[in-house]
Every structure is written in structure tokens, then in C-alpha cells.
Coordinates of C-alpha atoms and ligand atoms in Angstrom, one line a residue:
Chain A
M292 CA -40.8 -22.1 10.2
N293 CA -38.4 -19.7 8.6
L294 CA -37.1 -17.9 11.7
W295 CA -36.4 -21.2 13.4
R296 CA -34.5 -22.4 10.3
N297 CA -32.5 -19.2 10.3
I298 CA -31.6 -19.5 13.9
K299 CA -30.7 -23.2 13.4
G300 CA -28.6 -22.3 10.4
T301 CA -26.7 -19.7 12.4
F302 CA -25.8 -22.0 15.2
Q303 CA -25.3 -25.4 13.6
P304 CA -22.1 -24.4 11.7
F305 CA -20.5 -23.6 15.1
W306 CA -20.7 -27.2 16.0
V307 CA -19.2 -28.2 12.6
T308 CA -16.2 -26.0 13.0
L309 CA -15.7 -27.1 16.6
R310 CA -15.7 -30.7 15.5
Y311 CA -13.2 -30.0 12.8
L312 CA -10.9 -28.3 15.2
F313 CA -10.2 -31.7 16.7
K314 CA -9.8 -33.6 13.5
R315 CA -6.4 -34.4 12.1
P316 CA -5.2 -32.0 9.4
V317 CA -5.1 -33.4 5.9
T318 CA -2.0 -31.4 5.0
I319 CA 1.1 -33.3 3.8
S320 CA 4.1 -31.4 5.2
Y321 CA 6.1 -31.3 2.1
P322 CA 9.8 -31.4 2.6
E323 CA 9.5 -34.0 5.4
Q324 CA 6.7 -36.0 3.9
K325 CA 6.7 -36.5 0.2
R326 CA 3.8 -38.1 -1.6
T327 CA 4.5 -40.4 -4.5
P328 CA 2.8 -39.1 -7.5
P329 CA 0.9 -41.6 -9.7
P330 CA 3.0 -43.1 -12.6
R331 CA 1.1 -41.1 -15.2
Y332 CA 1.7 -37.8 -13.3
R333 CA 2.7 -35.0 -15.6
A334 CA 5.9 -33.5 -14.3
R335 CA 9.3 -33.0 -16.1
M336 CA 9.9 -34.7 -19.4
I337 CA 12.3 -37.5 -20.3
L338 CA 13.8 -38.5 -23.6
T339 CA 13.6 -42.3 -23.8
R340 CA 15.5 -44.9 -25.8
D341 CA 14.1 -47.7 -28.0
P342 CA 14.7 -51.4 -27.1
E343 CA 18.0 -51.3 -28.9
G344 CA 19.2 -48.6 -26.7
E345 CA 19.2 -45.9 -29.5
E346 CA 17.7 -42.5 -29.0
R347 CA 14.1 -42.5 -30.1
C348 CA 13.9 -38.8 -30.9
V349 CA 14.0 -38.2 -34.7
A350 CA 14.1 -34.4 -34.4
C351 CA 10.9 -34.0 -36.2
H352 CA 10.1 -30.7 -34.3
L353 CA 6.5 -31.8 -33.7
C354 CA 6.9 -31.4 -29.9
S355 CA 8.3 -27.9 -30.2
A356 CA 5.5 -27.0 -32.6
A357 CA 2.8 -28.4 -30.3
C358 CA 4.3 -26.7 -27.2
P359 CA 2.0 -23.7 -26.3
V360 CA 4.8 -21.8 -24.6
D361 CA 7.6 -22.6 -27.1
C362 CA 10.0 -24.0 -24.6
I363 CA 11.5 -26.8 -26.7
S364 CA 14.2 -26.1 -29.2
M365 CA 16.5 -28.5 -31.1
Q366 CA 18.8 -28.9 -34.0
A367 CA 18.1 -31.9 -36.4
A368 CA 20.9 -34.0 -37.7
E369 CA 21.3 -37.2 -39.7
R370 CA 23.7 -40.2 -39.2
E371 CA 25.4 -42.1 -42.0
N372 CA 22.8 -44.8 -42.0
G373 CA 20.0 -42.3 -42.5
R374 CA 18.9 -42.4 -38.9
R375 CA 17.8 -38.9 -37.7
H376 CA 18.5 -37.5 -34.3
A377 CA 18.7 -34.2 -32.5
A378 CA 22.2 -32.7 -32.5
W379 CA 21.1 -30.8 -29.4
F380 CA 17.8 -30.7 -27.7
R381 CA 16.8 -28.2 -25.1
I382 CA 13.8 -27.8 -22.8
N383 CA 13.4 -24.6 -20.8
F384 CA 11.6 -25.9 -17.7
A385 CA 11.3 -22.3 -16.4
R386 CA 8.7 -21.8 -19.1
C387 CA 7.1 -25.2 -19.4
I388 CA 3.6 -25.5 -18.1
Y389 CA 3.6 -29.3 -17.9
C390 CA 0.6 -29.6 -20.2
G391 CA 1.9 -32.8 -21.8
L392 CA 1.1 -31.7 -25.4
C393 CA 4.6 -32.4 -26.5
A394 CA 4.4 -36.0 -25.3
E395 CA 1.1 -36.3 -27.1
A396 CA 2.5 -35.0 -30.3
C397 CA 5.6 -37.2 -30.4
P398 CA 5.3 -39.9 -33.0
T399 CA 8.2 -41.9 -31.7
L400 CA 7.2 -41.9 -28.0
A401 CA 10.6 -40.3 -27.4
I402 CA 9.5 -37.5 -25.2
Q403 CA 7.4 -38.6 -22.2
M404 CA 6.2 -37.1 -19.0
S405 CA 7.7 -38.4 -15.8
P406 CA 6.5 -38.1 -12.3
E407 CA 9.6 -36.3 -11.1
Y408 CA 8.3 -33.0 -9.8
E409 CA 11.1 -31.6 -7.6
L410 CA 12.5 -29.1 -10.1
S411 CA 12.4 -25.8 -8.2
N412 CA 15.6 -23.8 -8.3
R413 CA 16.8 -20.3 -7.4
D414 CA 18.6 -19.8 -10.7
P415 CA 16.3 -19.9 -13.7
L416 CA 19.2 -20.7 -16.0
K417 CA 19.6 -24.0 -14.2
L418 CA 16.2 -24.9 -15.4
V419 CA 17.3 -25.0 -19.0
W420 CA 17.9 -28.7 -19.5
E421 CA 20.0 -30.2 -22.3
K422 CA 19.7 -33.5 -24.1
E423 CA 22.2 -35.1 -21.8
D424 CA 20.1 -34.2 -18.8
L425 CA 16.9 -35.4 -20.4
L426 CA 18.0 -38.7 -21.9
V427 CA 17.3 -41.8 -19.9
D428 CA 18.4 -45.3 -20.7
H429 CA 15.0 -47.0 -20.7
G430 CA 11.9 -47.1 -22.8
G431 CA 9.6 -45.2 -20.5
K432 CA 6.0 -46.2 -20.6
D433 CA 6.1 -48.3 -23.7
P434 CA 9.5 -50.0 -23.7
D435 CA 8.9 -52.3 -26.6
Y436 CA 8.0 -49.7 -29.2
N437 CA 10.6 -49.1 -31.8
F438 CA 9.7 -46.4 -34.3
Y439 CA 12.2 -47.4 -37.0
H440 CA 10.7 -50.9 -37.1
H441 CA 7.4 -49.4 -38.3
S442 CA 8.7 -46.5 -40.4
G443 CA 11.8 -45.2 -42.0
I444 CA 12.7 -47.1 -45.1
G445 CA 15.7 -49.4 -44.7
V446 CA 17.3 -47.5 -41.9
V447 CA 17.6 -50.1 -39.1
A448 CA 16.6 -53.2 -41.1
P449 CA 16.7 -54.1 -44.8
R450 CA 13.5 -53.4 -46.8
G451 CA 10.8 -55.9 -45.8
G452 CA 12.8 -57.0 -42.7
N453 CA 10.5 -55.3 -40.1
D454 CA 7.9 -57.0 -38.0
D455 CA 4.7 -56.2 -39.8
E456 CA 6.3 -55.4 -43.2
L457 CA 5.7 -57.4 -46.3
P458 CA 8.7 -57.9 -48.5
P459 CA 8.9 -55.4 -51.4
V460 CA 6.9 -56.3 -54.4
N461 CA 8.8 -57.0 -57.6
I462 CA 7.0 -54.6 -59.8
K463 CA 8.2 -56.4 -62.9
T464 CA 6.1 -59.4 -62.1
N465 CA 3.0 -57.2 -62.1
L466 CA 3.5 -56.3 -65.7
P467 CA 1.0 -57.6 -68.1
Chain B
M157 CA 6.2 14.2 48.2
T158 CA 7.7 10.8 48.3
D159 CA 4.2 9.4 48.3
L160 CA 3.4 11.2 45.1
L161 CA 6.6 10.0 43.6
L162 CA 5.9 6.4 44.6
T163 CA 2.4 6.5 43.2
G164 CA 3.8 7.9 39.9
L165 CA 6.4 5.2 39.8
L166 CA 3.9 2.5 40.5
I167 CA 1.7 3.8 37.7
L168 CA 4.7 3.7 35.3
I169 CA 5.5 0.1 36.3
K170 CA 1.9 -0.9 35.8
L171 CA 1.8 0.9 32.4
G172 CA 4.9 -0.9 31.3
M173 CA 3.6 -4.3 32.4
V174 CA 0.2 -3.8 30.8
L175 CA 1.8 -2.6 27.5
A176 CA 4.2 -5.5 27.4
V177 CA 1.5 -8.0 28.2
L178 CA -1.0 -6.5 25.8
L179 CA 1.4 -6.3 22.9
T180 CA 2.6 -9.9 23.4
M181 CA -1.0 -11.1 23.7
A182 CA -1.9 -9.3 20.5
A183 CA 1.0 -10.8 18.7
Y184 CA 0.3 -14.3 19.9
L185 CA -3.4 -13.8 19.3
V186 CA -2.5 -13.4 15.6
L187 CA -0.7 -16.7 15.7
A188 CA -3.4 -18.4 17.7
E189 CA -6.0 -17.1 15.2
R190 CA -4.1 -18.4 12.3
K191 CA -3.6 -21.8 13.9
I192 CA -7.1 -22.2 15.2
L193 CA -8.6 -21.2 11.8
A194 CA -6.2 -23.6 10.1
R195 CA -7.3 -26.4 12.4
M196 CA -10.9 -25.7 11.7
Q197 CA -10.1 -26.0 8.0
R198 CA -8.0 -29.2 8.7
R199 CA -4.7 -27.5 7.9
Y200 CA -1.7 -26.9 10.2
G201 CA -1.3 -23.2 10.0
P202 CA 2.1 -21.6 10.6
N203 CA 4.4 -24.3 12.0
R204 CA 7.9 -23.5 10.5
V205 CA 9.4 -20.7 12.5
G206 CA 10.5 -21.9 15.9
F207 CA 8.9 -24.8 17.7
G208 CA 5.5 -25.3 16.3
G209 CA 5.6 -21.8 14.7
M210 CA 6.1 -20.1 18.1
M211 CA 8.5 -17.5 16.6
Q212 CA 6.1 -16.6 13.8
P213 CA 5.0 -13.2 15.4
L214 CA 8.7 -12.2 15.6
A215 CA 9.3 -13.2 12.0
D216 CA 6.2 -11.2 10.9
L217 CA 7.4 -8.2 12.9
I218 CA 10.9 -8.3 11.3
K219 CA 9.3 -8.6 7.9
L220 CA 6.9 -5.7 8.4
L221 CA 9.6 -3.5 9.8
T222 CA 12.0 -4.1 6.9
K223 CA 9.3 -3.5 4.2
E224 CA 9.2 -0.3 2.4
D225 CA 7.0 2.4 3.9
F226 CA 5.1 3.5 0.8
L227 CA 3.3 6.8 0.5
P228 CA 0.9 6.9 -2.5
A229 CA 1.2 10.0 -4.7
Q230 CA -2.4 10.9 -4.2
A231 CA -2.4 10.5 -0.4
D232 CA -3.0 13.3 2.1
K233 CA 0.4 13.0 3.6
W234 CA 0.0 13.8 7.3
L235 CA -3.4 12.2 7.8
F236 CA -2.1 9.1 5.9
L237 CA 0.9 8.9 8.2
L238 CA -1.1 9.6 11.4
A239 CA -4.1 7.3 10.9
P240 CA -2.5 3.9 11.8
G241 CA -1.1 5.3 15.0
L242 CA -4.6 6.6 15.9
A243 CA -6.0 3.1 15.3
A244 CA -3.4 1.4 17.5
V245 CA -3.2 4.0 20.2
T246 CA -6.9 4.3 20.9
A247 CA -7.0 0.5 21.3
L248 CA -4.1 0.6 23.7
L249 CA -5.5 3.5 25.7
A250 CA -8.8 1.8 26.2
F251 CA -7.2 -0.8 28.3
A252 CA -6.3 1.8 31.0
V253 CA -9.6 1.5 32.7
V254 CA -9.9 -2.3 32.7
P255 CA -9.3 -3.8 36.1
F256 CA -7.5 -7.1 35.8
G257 CA -7.3 -8.1 39.4
P258 CA -8.4 -7.2 43.0
P259 CA -6.3 -4.5 44.7
L260 CA -3.0 -5.8 45.8
E261 CA -1.5 -5.3 49.3
L262 CA 2.2 -4.5 49.0
F263 CA 4.5 -3.0 51.6
G264 CA 1.4 -1.7 53.4
R265 CA 0.1 0.1 50.4
Q266 CA -3.1 -0.6 48.5
I267 CA -2.2 -1.0 44.8
P268 CA -5.3 -1.2 42.6
M269 CA -4.7 -3.6 39.7
V270 CA -5.9 -1.2 37.1
V271 CA -3.8 1.5 35.3
C272 CA -6.3 4.2 36.1
D273 CA -9.6 3.6 37.9
L274 CA -11.7 6.4 36.4
N275 CA -15.1 6.8 37.9
V276 CA -16.6 7.2 34.4
G277 CA -14.6 4.3 32.9
I278 CA -17.3 3.2 30.6
L279 CA -17.7 6.6 29.1
Y280 CA -14.0 6.8 28.6
F281 CA -14.0 3.4 26.8
F282 CA -16.9 4.6 24.6
G283 CA -15.1 7.8 23.7
L284 CA -12.0 5.9 22.7
S285 CA -13.9 3.2 20.7
S286 CA -15.6 6.0 18.7
L287 CA -12.2 7.7 18.2
A288 CA -10.8 4.4 16.9
V289 CA -13.1 4.7 13.9
Y290 CA -11.4 7.9 13.0
G291 CA -8.2 6.0 12.5
V292 CA -9.9 3.8 10.0
A293 CA -12.0 6.6 8.3
L294 CA -9.1 9.0 8.0
G295 CA -6.7 6.4 6.8
G296 CA -9.2 5.3 4.2
W297 CA -9.9 8.8 3.1
A298 CA -6.3 10.0 3.1
S299 CA -5.1 7.1 0.9
G300 CA -6.7 8.7 -2.1
S301 CA -7.9 5.4 -3.4
K302 CA -11.4 4.3 -4.1
Y303 CA -11.2 1.0 -2.3
S304 CA -9.9 2.7 0.8
L305 CA -12.6 5.3 0.6
L306 CA -15.3 2.7 0.3
G307 CA -13.8 0.8 3.2
A308 CA -13.7 4.0 5.3
L309 CA -17.3 4.8 4.4
R310 CA -18.3 1.4 5.4
A311 CA -16.5 1.7 8.7
M312 CA -18.5 4.9 9.4
G313 CA -21.8 3.3 8.4
Q314 CA -20.9 0.3 10.6
M315 CA -20.2 2.4 13.6
L316 CA -23.6 4.1 13.1
S317 CA -25.3 0.7 13.1
Y318 CA -23.7 -0.8 16.2
E319 CA -22.8 1.9 18.5
L320 CA -26.2 2.9 19.7
A321 CA -27.1 -0.7 20.4
M322 CA -23.8 -1.1 22.3
G323 CA -24.4 1.9 24.5
L324 CA -28.0 0.9 25.2
S325 CA -27.0 -2.6 26.1
I326 CA -24.6 -1.4 28.7
I327 CA -27.1 0.9 30.5
P328 CA -28.8 -2.1 32.3
V329 CA -25.3 -3.1 33.6
I330 CA -24.8 0.4 34.9
L331 CA -28.2 0.3 36.5
M332 CA -27.5 -3.0 38.2
A333 CA -24.0 -2.0 39.4
R334 CA -25.0 1.6 40.2
S335 CA -21.7 2.8 38.9
F336 CA -19.8 3.9 35.8
S337 CA -16.5 2.6 37.1
L338 CA -15.4 -0.7 35.7
T339 CA -13.8 -1.7 39.0
E340 CA -17.2 -1.3 40.8
I341 CA -19.0 -3.1 38.1
V342 CA -16.7 -6.0 38.5
E343 CA -17.2 -5.9 42.3
A344 CA -21.0 -5.9 41.8
Q345 CA -20.6 -9.3 40.0
A346 CA -18.9 -11.0 42.9
S347 CA -21.7 -13.5 43.3
L348 CA -23.3 -13.8 39.8
P349 CA -21.9 -12.4 36.5
F350 CA -24.2 -10.1 34.7
A351 CA -24.1 -12.4 31.7
L352 CA -26.4 -14.8 33.7
T353 CA -28.6 -12.1 35.3
N354 CA -29.1 -10.2 32.0
P355 CA -28.3 -12.5 29.1
L356 CA -30.0 -10.3 26.5
A357 CA -27.8 -7.3 27.3
F358 CA -24.8 -9.7 27.1
G359 CA -25.9 -11.0 23.7
I360 CA -26.4 -7.5 22.3
F361 CA -23.2 -6.2 23.7
F362 CA -21.3 -9.2 22.3
I363 CA -22.7 -8.7 18.8
A364 CA -21.9 -5.0 19.0
A365 CA -18.4 -5.8 20.2
L366 CA -17.9 -8.1 17.2
A367 CA -18.9 -5.3 14.9
E368 CA -16.6 -2.9 16.8
S369 CA -13.7 -5.2 16.3
K370 CA -14.4 -5.3 12.5
R371 CA -14.1 -9.0 12.5
T372 CA -15.7 -11.6 10.3
P373 CA -19.4 -11.4 10.3
F374 CA -18.9 -7.6 10.2
D375 CA -15.6 -7.2 8.5
L376 CA -17.2 -4.9 5.9
P377 CA -14.5 -2.2 6.0
E378 CA -11.8 -4.6 4.8
A379 CA -13.9 -7.0 2.8
E380 CA -11.1 -8.6 0.7
N381 CA -13.4 -9.9 -2.0
E382 CA -14.7 -6.6 -3.1
L383 CA -12.5 -3.9 -1.6
V384 CA -9.0 -5.5 -1.9
A385 CA -8.2 -4.7 1.7
G386 CA -10.6 -1.9 2.4
F387 CA -9.3 1.0 4.4
H388 CA -5.7 -0.2 4.6
T389 CA -5.3 -1.2 0.9
E390 CA -2.6 1.5 0.4
Y391 CA -0.7 0.8 3.5
S392 CA 2.5 -1.1 3.6
G393 CA 5.2 -2.1 6.1
M394 CA 4.8 -1.2 9.7
R395 CA 2.0 1.2 9.1
F396 CA -0.1 -1.7 7.9
G397 CA 1.3 -3.6 10.9
L398 CA -0.1 -0.9 13.2
F399 CA -3.5 -1.3 11.8
F400 CA -3.2 -5.0 12.0
V401 CA -1.9 -5.1 15.5
G402 CA -4.4 -2.4 16.5
E403 CA -7.2 -4.8 15.4
Y404 CA -5.8 -7.6 17.6
I405 CA -5.2 -5.3 20.6
N406 CA -8.8 -4.2 20.1
M407 CA -9.8 -7.8 20.3
V408 CA -8.0 -8.2 23.6
V409 CA -9.4 -5.0 24.9
L410 CA -12.9 -5.9 23.9
G411 CA -12.5 -9.3 25.4
A412 CA -11.4 -7.6 28.6
I413 CA -14.4 -5.2 28.5
V414 CA -16.8 -8.0 27.9
T415 CA -15.2 -9.9 30.8
S416 CA -15.4 -6.9 33.1
L417 CA -18.9 -5.9 32.2
F418 CA -20.6 -9.3 31.9
L419 CA -18.4 -12.2 32.8
G420 CA -17.5 -11.1 36.4
G421 CA -14.0 -9.9 35.7
W422 CA -11.5 -11.5 38.0
H423 CA -14.1 -13.3 40.1
G424 CA -14.0 -17.0 40.1
P425 CA -13.5 -19.9 42.4
L426 CA -10.2 -21.7 43.3
L427 CA -7.8 -20.1 40.8
P428 CA -6.0 -16.8 41.5
P429 CA -8.0 -13.8 40.2
I430 CA -5.5 -12.8 37.5
V431 CA -5.7 -16.3 36.0
W432 CA -9.5 -16.1 35.9
F433 CA -9.3 -12.7 34.3
F434 CA -6.9 -13.7 31.5
G435 CA -8.7 -17.0 31.1
K436 CA -12.0 -15.2 30.4
V437 CA -10.4 -12.7 28.1
L438 CA -8.8 -15.6 26.1
A439 CA -12.2 -17.4 26.1
V440 CA -13.8 -14.4 24.6
A441 CA -11.0 -14.1 22.1
F442 CA -11.4 -17.7 21.2
T443 CA -15.1 -17.2 20.6
F444 CA -14.2 -14.3 18.3
I445 CA -11.9 -16.6 16.3
W446 CA -14.5 -19.3 16.3
I447 CA -17.1 -17.0 14.9
R448 CA -14.6 -15.9 12.2
G449 CA -14.0 -19.5 11.3
T450 CA -17.7 -20.2 11.0
M451 CA -19.7 -17.2 9.8
P452 CA -19.8 -15.6 6.4
R453 CA -19.6 -11.8 6.0
L454 CA -22.9 -10.0 6.2
R455 CA -23.9 -7.5 3.6
Y456 CA -23.7 -3.8 4.3
D457 CA -27.4 -3.2 4.4
Q458 CA -28.0 -6.4 6.4
L459 CA -25.8 -5.1 9.2
M460 CA -27.6 -1.7 9.2
A461 CA -31.0 -3.4 9.2
F462 CA -29.9 -5.8 11.9
G463 CA -28.5 -3.0 14.0
W464 CA -31.4 -0.6 13.8
K465 CA -34.3 -3.0 13.5
A466 CA -33.3 -5.7 15.8
L467 CA -30.5 -4.7 18.2
V468 CA -31.7 -1.2 19.1
P469 CA -35.3 -2.1 19.9
L470 CA -34.2 -5.2 21.8
A471 CA -31.8 -3.1 23.8
L472 CA -34.4 -0.5 24.5
V473 CA -36.9 -3.1 25.7
N474 CA -34.2 -4.7 27.8
L475 CA -33.3 -1.4 29.3
L476 CA -37.0 -0.7 30.2
A477 CA -37.5 -4.2 31.6
T478 CA -34.3 -4.1 33.7
G479 CA -35.1 -0.7 35.0
G480 CA -38.6 -1.8 35.9
I481 CA -37.4 -4.9 37.7
L482 CA -34.8 -3.0 39.6
L483 CA -37.4 -0.5 40.7
W484 CA -39.7 -3.2 41.7
L485 CA -37.0 -5.0 43.7
G486 CA -35.9 -1.8 45.3
G487 CA -39.5 -0.9 46.1
A488 CA -40.1 -4.3 47.7
S489 CA -37.1 -4.2 49.9
Ligands
SF4_749 S1 4.6 -30.1 -21.3 FE1 3.6 -28.5 -22.6 S2 4.7 -26.7 -22.1 FE2 6.0 -28.3 -21.4 S3 7.4 -28.7 -23.1 FE3 5.6 -30.1 -23.3 S4 4.2 -29.0 -24.7 FE4 5.7 -27.5 -23.9
SF4_750 S1 10.8 -35.7 -29.1 FE1 9.3 -36.6 -30.4 S2 8.2 -34.9 -31.3 FE2 10.0 -34.1 -30.4 S3 11.4 -33.9 -32.1 FE3 11.8 -35.9 -31.0 S4 10.6 -37.3 -32.2 FE4 9.8 -35.3 -32.7

């Protein structure tokens, strides 16, 4: 019957709320209790190094192009041996929305999201992080990847010296 | 002469005590409501200021006092400034007729534990509860904002829907107690509270009281979802605070009225009367909070339909039945 259902539907919820009154809250009281975010959590970015301890970033600007809020800026530079790097590299964490598009765009796996989320600050200028603050001395999520061993002609190894590279073909032998 | 002076002094002391207790209760009711609601939703609620959040009302007060007192350009200045006071003062004044204990014997004098034992206490309470709507209505109208105006309109419509039923549900109580004075009504419940002898009147009055307090199933005048904050949208600082605290004082007062009219006031076994009184008031307040934690908001027309098509006829039937039974009992004896 409809009336009976209505009456029941009015009074049953009271029992639910009363029961919940005596249950333990699920809140995590933040500054005292901290939860460990999962390893793939998207918080602030790091700039990783390749297995040889060199900076992975080749200053290709792909991350800053992918960034929807334009908070990455850098200056490209090149070393004697032809290895590219960023002269300076700056992320404005006051603007970053932690979408992870930069990490997805990066061809060298240099820029990666890390689970470190405690960034809040009273001074927005302190949220502008330079390359020195961002650089870490490990390889992040894929420590064995070395971009220059797959690409970049003759920069870290002689031609044909990389893992999955064939030695250069002597074109003269192909002549008819 | 000295007698008159002494009486005046006693009234002043009682006034001060009642005011202090009422305001403290209202302030801590806010905290209690926030905490209880939070626990019902499996949160903690405010727990940072002081031990377990006990200083939160103080922090809120300081915050409200130091905020800017903003006057909208379109507002009707005097009415806008006056309305919050009206809302809080009417709620405070209504407590004057509530007896919170049996008369006290002190230095050979009878001191009634009520600020002012009017012989038409109920009518006084009704008058003030109708006036309280003016605070809301004028505040909403004077703000010069459409949300406030809609909230004010709703407050008026809401008053039309519940007040008749409220009045009709009290008449059986008056019939049974044969008095308009709240003290005598409480005395009449020495053996059995009226909530047990006339549960229908109790139910109707309780629902009407919920509507009067403008709380959750009937919080149409300040429905956040559609009206921002309803009648007090444009208010800031302590003027908003007055509306806010007025609402909670109103809750205490309504709890006290429900206690006096239906729950037997200070009567109760074992414990001292004042403890019983405050215990009952707090129980009613807890029920208010519990209802807020449980029920969704009704629609505007639903409240009207409910008030006029269910509560008023029920109250009328109840009035007739109570009158008939009383007549029959009186005739039999
Ligand atoms: S996470 Fe998103 S917003 Fe932040 S720097 Fe990377 S691309 Fe930009
Ligand atoms: S971090 Fe990656 S995407 Fe950004 S400039 Fe460096 S190599 Fe390119």
C-alpha cells in the first residue's frame, strides 16, 4: 500500500542516521595522519636522470606545449657533444593543475609525476620551482630507459653502437 | 518599598541568568548540531579550536564580529539594519514565559522559576512567534535582492501553512489544563505528560514547531540550493550572526515550549527539576538535529498542502474529540 510505504519511508531513515551516529568516522585527520598516496599518484613533477646519471630532458618543449595552463617554461641549450639539455627549466606549481599531460607528452621520460603532494605555501612565488629543485638523481618509474641509446645520432655512443642499432650500411657496397 | 525593590532585583538577576544560559546554549547548540550532523555522515565535525572543538563558538563569534557589516546599495537602510535584531529579540523574549523549575523557597520568599508568569503565556508566545516572521520577511524584503525576496515570501507562506495548525493543536492542552499560563499547564502534567494523554496534538505541534524553527524539512525560506541563502543572502558579519543565533535561540525556546506544553516541564522522578527541564529541552533539540540529518527539504506546495489538508483537519478533529471526552469525563464525575 502506498500510504504504508510512505510512512515507512519517512521513519526508516531515522534508524539509519542513528546507526551512523555511532559508527567510526572515515575522516583522515590530515596533518596528524597522512595517507600514503599510491606510487602512480599525480602530484608534483620531477625531472629524472638516465642510468648514466645524465639529465634526461632534451628541452624539446613538448611538455610545455602539452600543458593546458602553460606553466612550464625552459630555455634549450646544447653541449659540445651534441647532447641537448635545458639551460633553465621552470614549473609554476601555483598554476599547475596536475593533469599529467606533460609527463605523457615527454619522449625521454624525463618529466614524471611523483606522489609528493604537500606543496601548499603562503607565498605563491615559492611555488615557482627551478630545475635544481625539480631534478632528482634517479630514473623514476622506468630507471633503465636511456633516450640517447635509441635516438640521437652519435651523441652518447658511436654510430651503430647502441643496443638495438644495426651498424651503418656502407652504401658503396650497394652500388650495382 | 523595599519589597518592590527586591522583586525588581530578583527579576533582573533571573533575566541575566536566563539570557546568559540561553545564549550559551544557543552557541553550543550550533556546535552540537555541526558535530552530530557530522557524525551522522561519518565525519568528525569541528574539532580544531580548543579541546575537541569546544572553543569553536567563540572563534565563530570573533570571526562574525570582525567581518565587514555590508549594506547593499539597493537595500532599505533602516529596515535592513533592524530586521536581524527583530529576529533575535523575539526569540529571546519568548523565553520569558517558560517556567524552568518549581518555585524556589529562598530567605522566606517564594521565587517563581520563570522570568514572568503571565496568565496568558501561550498567547504571548504566539504573538512573538508571529512577530519573528516579520524579522525574516522585512529582512528579505529590505535587502533589495530577488533571492532574499523569494525567501521572505516563502517565510510568509510557510507561516500561513503551519500557524493555524499550531494554534489548534494547543487548544486541547489548554482545555486539559484549564489555563493559559505555562506554569499551570506544567503543574497539570504532574502525573502524566500531555504527550502521552494526547499524542496527536503533540505530533501536530511538533511538526508545526519544526516549521516555525525554519529547519530542515521546512527550511524553505533559506533553501541553499535554489535561493543562495534565502532571506539572509545579503547579510554579513554580526547581522547575519544575529539571524543565525536567533534561529538557534528559537530552537531552544521551541524545545522549552514543547517541554512545557507536552513533556511535563520540570516534572520527573529522582533528578532535580532543573535537570529534567534542561534534559528534555536538549532531547527535543537533539530530535530537531536528528530530523535535519535525516529528512530532505519539502517543496513549497507540499508544505502548504500538508499544513492545510492534513494538519489543520487533524487538529480540528483532535480538538473536538478532546473537548468531547473532557465534557464526558466532567459530566460523569
Ligand atoms: S601536470 Fe598538467 S598542468 Fe601541470 S605542468 Fe604538467 S601539463 Fe601542465
Ligand atoms: S621534460 Fe620531456 S617533454 Fe619536456 S622538454 Fe624535457 S624532454 Fe621535452
